[in-house]
């Protein structure tokens, strides 16, 4: 008899991984799947900018061109990647600007406790400031530039949350003084999205997990 659990165990054993490396319900696919809603945007880098706005400490808005964003310090982060459709891509080395760094560069107002990360075509995802701080705005994976379909030139990665919390083609970070649902969070997905707790759908939310 093959239970989904013994199959999952076989997959992690075959890959030489500890059985607890995969969050519940996840499997290891071949390669790195491409998954998104809509089309891959094409924006010339001369027209690209990154805006940080909303509840900033000084009430102003920061805007970086691609060249200016390139002057921000970079970090390398080793992390797994978990999609709510159940694939997990393990052992990625991401390079980019840490959320922490961006928060230092543009301090949020005292009352700002969440962020909305905005991408091309209005895709968005919300998270706490602490979750954002732990992620990075990635330009590279495993030493190679991201391809357009994986979010070039800049995509968010928040390793400890399901991957829809990481918009590809990021163009804005909005500081919020009250939590607000992003694109998938408005469409039935969990506001918090912790893969280890299998927080997949909004019907699983407890009071306090999100805005009404
Ligand atoms: N802009 C944008 N970002 C997005 C999405 C999307 O539809 N649009 N899908 C998310 C989801 S559900 C996943 S699993 C990951 C997939 O990233 P990948 O295609 O690089 O594997 O991108 C996330 N970021
Ligand atoms: Mo996903």
PDB file of N, CA and C in Angstrom, residues 136-183:
ATOM      1  N   UNK A 136      13.997  38.733   0.596  1.00  0.00           N
ATOM      2  CA  UNK A 136      14.889  39.549  -0.224  1.00  0.00           C
ATOM      3  C   UNK A 136      14.296  39.786  -1.604  1.00  0.00           C
ATOM      4  N   UNK A 137      14.655  40.948  -2.154  1.00  0.00           N
ATOM      5  CA  UNK A 137      14.294  41.294  -3.519  1.00  0.00           C
ATOM      6  C   UNK A 137      15.401  40.736  -4.395  1.00  0.00           C
ATOM      7  N   UNK A 138      15.108  39.615  -5.048  1.00  0.00           N
ATOM      8  CA  UNK A 138      16.158  38.835  -5.691  1.00  0.00           C
ATOM      9  C   UNK A 138      16.354  39.233  -7.144  1.00  0.00           C
ATOM     10  N   UNK A 139      17.642  39.218  -7.531  1.00  0.00           N
ATOM     11  CA  UNK A 139      18.023  39.419  -8.934  1.00  0.00           C
ATOM     12  C   UNK A 139      18.614  38.135  -9.523  1.00  0.00           C
ATOM     13  N   UNK A 140      19.111  37.240  -8.665  1.00  0.00           N
ATOM     14  CA  UNK A 140      19.808  36.043  -9.115  1.00  0.00           C
ATOM     15  C   UNK A 140      19.378  34.811  -8.323  1.00  0.00           C
ATOM     16  N   UNK A 141      19.434  33.672  -8.987  1.00  0.00           N
ATOM     17  CA  UNK A 141      19.290  32.377  -8.304  1.00  0.00           C
ATOM     18  C   UNK A 141      20.423  31.474  -8.778  1.00  0.00           C
ATOM     19  N   UNK A 142      21.095  30.871  -7.810  1.00  0.00           N
ATOM     20  CA  UNK A 142      22.198  29.948  -8.104  1.00  0.00           C
ATOM     21  C   UNK A 142      23.213  30.565  -9.065  1.00  0.00           C
ATOM     22  N   UNK A 143      23.510  31.847  -8.851  1.00  0.00           N
ATOM     23  CA  UNK A 143      24.557  32.511  -9.610  1.00  0.00           C
ATOM     24  C   UNK A 143      24.137  33.013 -10.984  1.00  0.00           C
ATOM     25  N   UNK A 144      22.885  32.789 -11.365  1.00  0.00           N
ATOM     26  CA  UNK A 144      22.424  33.256 -12.673  1.00  0.00           C
ATOM     27  C   UNK A 144      21.331  34.294 -12.520  1.00  0.00           C
ATOM     28  N   UNK A 145      21.333  35.280 -13.412  1.00  0.00           N
ATOM     29  CA  UNK A 145      20.266  36.282 -13.427  1.00  0.00           C
ATOM     30  C   UNK A 145      18.932  35.578 -13.566  1.00  0.00           C
ATOM     31  N   UNK A 146      17.920  36.107 -12.900  1.00  0.00           N
ATOM     32  CA  UNK A 146      16.574  35.572 -13.085  1.00  0.00           C
ATOM     33  C   UNK A 146      16.167  35.755 -14.545  1.00  0.00           C
ATOM     34  N   UNK A 147      15.455  34.789 -15.070  1.00  0.00           N
ATOM     35  CA  UNK A 147      14.894  34.927 -16.411  1.00  0.00           C
ATOM     36  C   UNK A 147      13.598  35.735 -16.305  1.00  0.00           C
ATOM     37  N   UNK A 148      13.121  36.284 -17.426  1.00  0.00           N
ATOM     38  CA  UNK A 148      11.871  37.062 -17.368  1.00  0.00           C
ATOM     39  C   UNK A 148      10.714  36.272 -16.750  1.00  0.00           C
ATOM     40  N   UNK A 149      10.588  34.994 -17.109  1.00  0.00           N
ATOM     41  CA  UNK A 149       9.437  34.241 -16.581  1.00  0.00           C
ATOM     42  C   UNK A 149       9.544  33.960 -15.086  1.00  0.00           C
ATOM     43  N   UNK A 150      10.755  34.041 -14.536  1.00  0.00           N
ATOM     44  CA  UNK A 150      10.915  33.868 -13.084  1.00  0.00           C
ATOM     45  C   UNK A 150      10.964  35.207 -12.342  1.00  0.00           C
ATOM     46  N   UNK A 151      10.679  36.310 -13.049  1.00  0.00           N
ATOM     47  CA  UNK A 151      10.488  37.554 -12.310  1.00  0.00           C
ATOM     48  C   UNK A 151      11.497  38.653 -12.542  1.00  0.00           C
ATOM     49  N   UNK A 152      12.409  38.491 -13.512  1.00  0.00           N
ATOM     50  CA  UNK A 152      13.396  39.541 -13.786  1.00  0.00           C
ATOM     51  C   UNK A 152      12.690  40.855 -14.112  1.00  0.00           C
ATOM     52  N   UNK A 153      13.279  41.989 -13.713  1.00  0.00           N
ATOM     53  CA  UNK A 153      14.606  42.080 -13.107  1.00  0.00           C
ATOM     54  C   UNK A 153      14.633  41.865 -11.593  1.00  0.00           C
ATOM     55  N   UNK A 154      13.471  41.958 -10.931  1.00  0.00           N
ATOM     56  CA  UNK A 154      13.486  41.894  -9.469  1.00  0.00           C
ATOM     57  C   UNK A 154      12.232  41.194  -8.972  1.00  0.00           C
ATOM     58  N   UNK A 155      12.427  40.181  -8.136  1.00  0.00           N
ATOM     59  CA  UNK A 155      11.275  39.471  -7.561  1.00  0.00           C
ATOM     60  C   UNK A 155      11.523  39.254  -6.074  1.00  0.00           C
ATOM     61  N   UNK A 156      10.419  39.284  -5.334  1.00  0.00           N
ATOM     62  CA  UNK A 156      10.548  39.053  -3.905  1.00  0.00           C
ATOM     63  C   UNK A 156      10.592  37.556  -3.617  1.00  0.00           C
ATOM     64  N   UNK A 157      11.416  37.172  -2.642  1.00  0.00           N
ATOM     65  CA  UNK A 157      11.426  35.814  -2.121  1.00  0.00           C
ATOM     66  C   UNK A 157      11.303  35.922  -0.605  1.00  0.00           C
ATOM     67  N   UNK A 158      10.270  35.303  -0.058  1.00  0.00           N
ATOM     68  CA  UNK A 158      10.118  35.225   1.398  1.00  0.00           C
ATOM     69  C   UNK A 158      10.117  33.732   1.732  1.00  0.00           C
ATOM     70  N   UNK A 159      11.293  33.186   2.018  1.00  0.00           N
ATOM     71  CA  UNK A 159      11.442  31.726   2.075  1.00  0.00           C
ATOM     72  C   UNK A 159      10.518  31.026   3.064  1.00  0.00           C
ATOM     73  N   UNK A 160      10.158  31.686   4.165  1.00  0.00           N
ATOM     74  CA  UNK A 160       9.379  30.987   5.188  1.00  0.00           C
ATOM     75  C   UNK A 160       7.875  31.091   4.944  1.00  0.00           C
ATOM     76  N   UNK A 161       7.464  31.654   3.791  1.00  0.00           N
ATOM     77  CA  UNK A 161       6.043  31.720   3.432  1.00  0.00           C
ATOM     78  C   UNK A 161       5.829  31.060   2.066  1.00  0.00           C
ATOM     79  N   UNK A 162       4.590  30.638   1.779  1.00  0.00           N
ATOM     80  CA  UNK A 162       4.297  30.119   0.439  1.00  0.00           C
ATOM     81  C   UNK A 162       4.692  31.159  -0.607  1.00  0.00           C
ATOM     82  N   UNK A 163       5.062  30.662  -1.781  1.00  0.00           N
ATOM     83  CA  UNK A 163       5.732  31.493  -2.784  1.00  0.00           C
ATOM     84  C   UNK A 163       4.838  32.552  -3.436  1.00  0.00           C
ATOM     85  N   UNK A 164       3.506  32.455  -3.264  1.00  0.00           N
ATOM     86  CA  UNK A 164       2.702  33.545  -3.833  1.00  0.00           C
ATOM     87  C   UNK A 164       2.954  34.851  -3.084  1.00  0.00           C
ATOM     88  N   UNK A 165       3.534  34.747  -1.866  1.00  0.00           N
ATOM     89  CA  UNK A 165       3.911  35.944  -1.103  1.00  0.00           C
ATOM     90  C   UNK A 165       5.158  36.607  -1.696  1.00  0.00           C
ATOM     91  N   UNK A 166       5.678  36.035  -2.757  1.00  0.00           N
ATOM     92  CA  UNK A 166       6.848  36.608  -3.416  1.00  0.00           C
ATOM     93  C   UNK A 166       6.532  37.056  -4.827  1.00  0.00           C
ATOM     94  N   UNK A 167       6.011  38.281  -4.974  1.00  0.00           N
ATOM     95  CA  UNK A 167       5.699  38.766  -6.317  1.00  0.00           C
ATOM     96  C   UNK A 167       6.926  38.780  -7.228  1.00  0.00           C
ATOM     97  N   UNK A 168       6.718  38.324  -8.463  1.00  0.00           N
ATOM     98  CA  UNK A 168       7.714  38.498  -9.508  1.00  0.00           C
ATOM     99  C   UNK A 168       7.481  39.880 -10.119  1.00  0.00           C
ATOM    100  N   UNK A 169       8.497  40.441 -10.762  1.00  0.00           N
ATOM    101  CA  UNK A 169       8.383  41.741 -11.439  1.00  0.00           C
ATOM    102  C   UNK A 169       7.934  42.848 -10.472  1.00  0.00           C
ATOM    103  N   UNK A 170       8.604  42.905  -9.323  1.00  0.00           N
ATOM    104  CA  UNK A 170       8.249  43.882  -8.287  1.00  0.00           C
ATOM    105  C   UNK A 170       8.544  45.299  -8.753  1.00  0.00           C
ATOM    106  N   UNK A 171       7.613  46.209  -8.463  1.00  0.00           N
ATOM    107  CA  UNK A 171       7.800  47.625  -8.780  1.00  0.00           C
ATOM    108  C   UNK A 171       7.521  48.550  -7.595  1.00  0.00           C
ATOM    109  N   UNK A 172       6.932  48.012  -6.524  1.00  0.00           N
ATOM    110  CA  UNK A 172       6.613  48.901  -5.424  1.00  0.00           C
ATOM    111  C   UNK A 172       6.492  48.184  -4.096  1.00  0.00           C
ATOM    112  N   UNK A 173       6.809  48.928  -3.046  1.00  0.00           N
ATOM    113  CA  UNK A 173       6.597  48.444  -1.684  1.00  0.00           C
ATOM    114  C   UNK A 173       5.835  49.536  -0.953  1.00  0.00           C
ATOM    115  N   UNK A 174       4.632  49.185  -0.493  1.00  0.00           N
ATOM    116  CA  UNK A 174       3.780  50.156   0.194  1.00  0.00           C
ATOM    117  C   UNK A 174       3.722  49.808   1.677  1.00  0.00           C
ATOM    118  N   UNK A 175       4.080  50.772   2.525  1.00  0.00           N
ATOM    119  CA  UNK A 175       3.990  50.555   3.967  1.00  0.00           C
ATOM    120  C   UNK A 175       2.550  50.821   4.421  1.00  0.00           C
ATOM    121  N   UNK A 176       2.027  49.911   5.240  1.00  0.00           N
ATOM    122  CA  UNK A 176       0.624  49.974   5.665  1.00  0.00           C
ATOM    123  C   UNK A 176       0.512  50.107   7.181  1.00  0.00           C
ATOM    124  N   UNK A 177      -0.423  50.930   7.621  1.00  0.00           N
ATOM    125  CA  UNK A 177      -0.685  51.019   9.062  1.00  0.00           C
ATOM    126  C   UNK A 177      -1.820  50.081   9.461  1.00  0.00           C
ATOM    127  N   UNK A 178      -2.472  49.470   8.475  1.00  0.00           N
ATOM    128  CA  UNK A 178      -3.466  48.435   8.756  1.00  0.00           C
ATOM    129  C   UNK A 178      -3.337  47.381   7.658  1.00  0.00           C
ATOM    130  N   UNK A 179      -3.426  46.121   8.022  1.00  0.00           N
ATOM    131  CA  UNK A 179      -3.252  45.032   7.063  1.00  0.00           C
ATOM    132  C   UNK A 179      -4.358  45.081   6.005  1.00  0.00           C
ATOM    133  N   UNK A 180      -4.008  44.728   4.800  1.00  0.00           N
ATOM    134  CA  UNK A 180      -4.938  44.720   3.675  1.00  0.00           C
ATOM    135  C   UNK A 180      -4.583  43.521   2.813  1.00  0.00           C
ATOM    136  N   UNK A 181      -5.574  42.853   2.239  1.00  0.00           N
ATOM    137  CA  UNK A 181      -5.291  41.644   1.455  1.00  0.00           C
ATOM    138  C   UNK A 181      -4.751  41.962   0.063  1.00  0.00           C
ATOM    139  N   UNK A 182      -3.779  41.169  -0.354  1.00  0.00           N
ATOM    140  CA  UNK A 182      -3.232  41.279  -1.701  1.00  0.00           C
ATOM    141  C   UNK A 182      -4.035  40.444  -2.694  1.00  0.00           C
ATOM    142  N   UNK A 183      -3.430  40.202  -3.855  1.00  0.00           N
ATOM    143  CA  UNK A 183      -4.134  39.564  -4.979  1.00  0.00           C
ATOM    144  C   UNK A 183      -4.702  38.196  -4.617  1.00  0.00           C
TER     145      UNK A 183
END
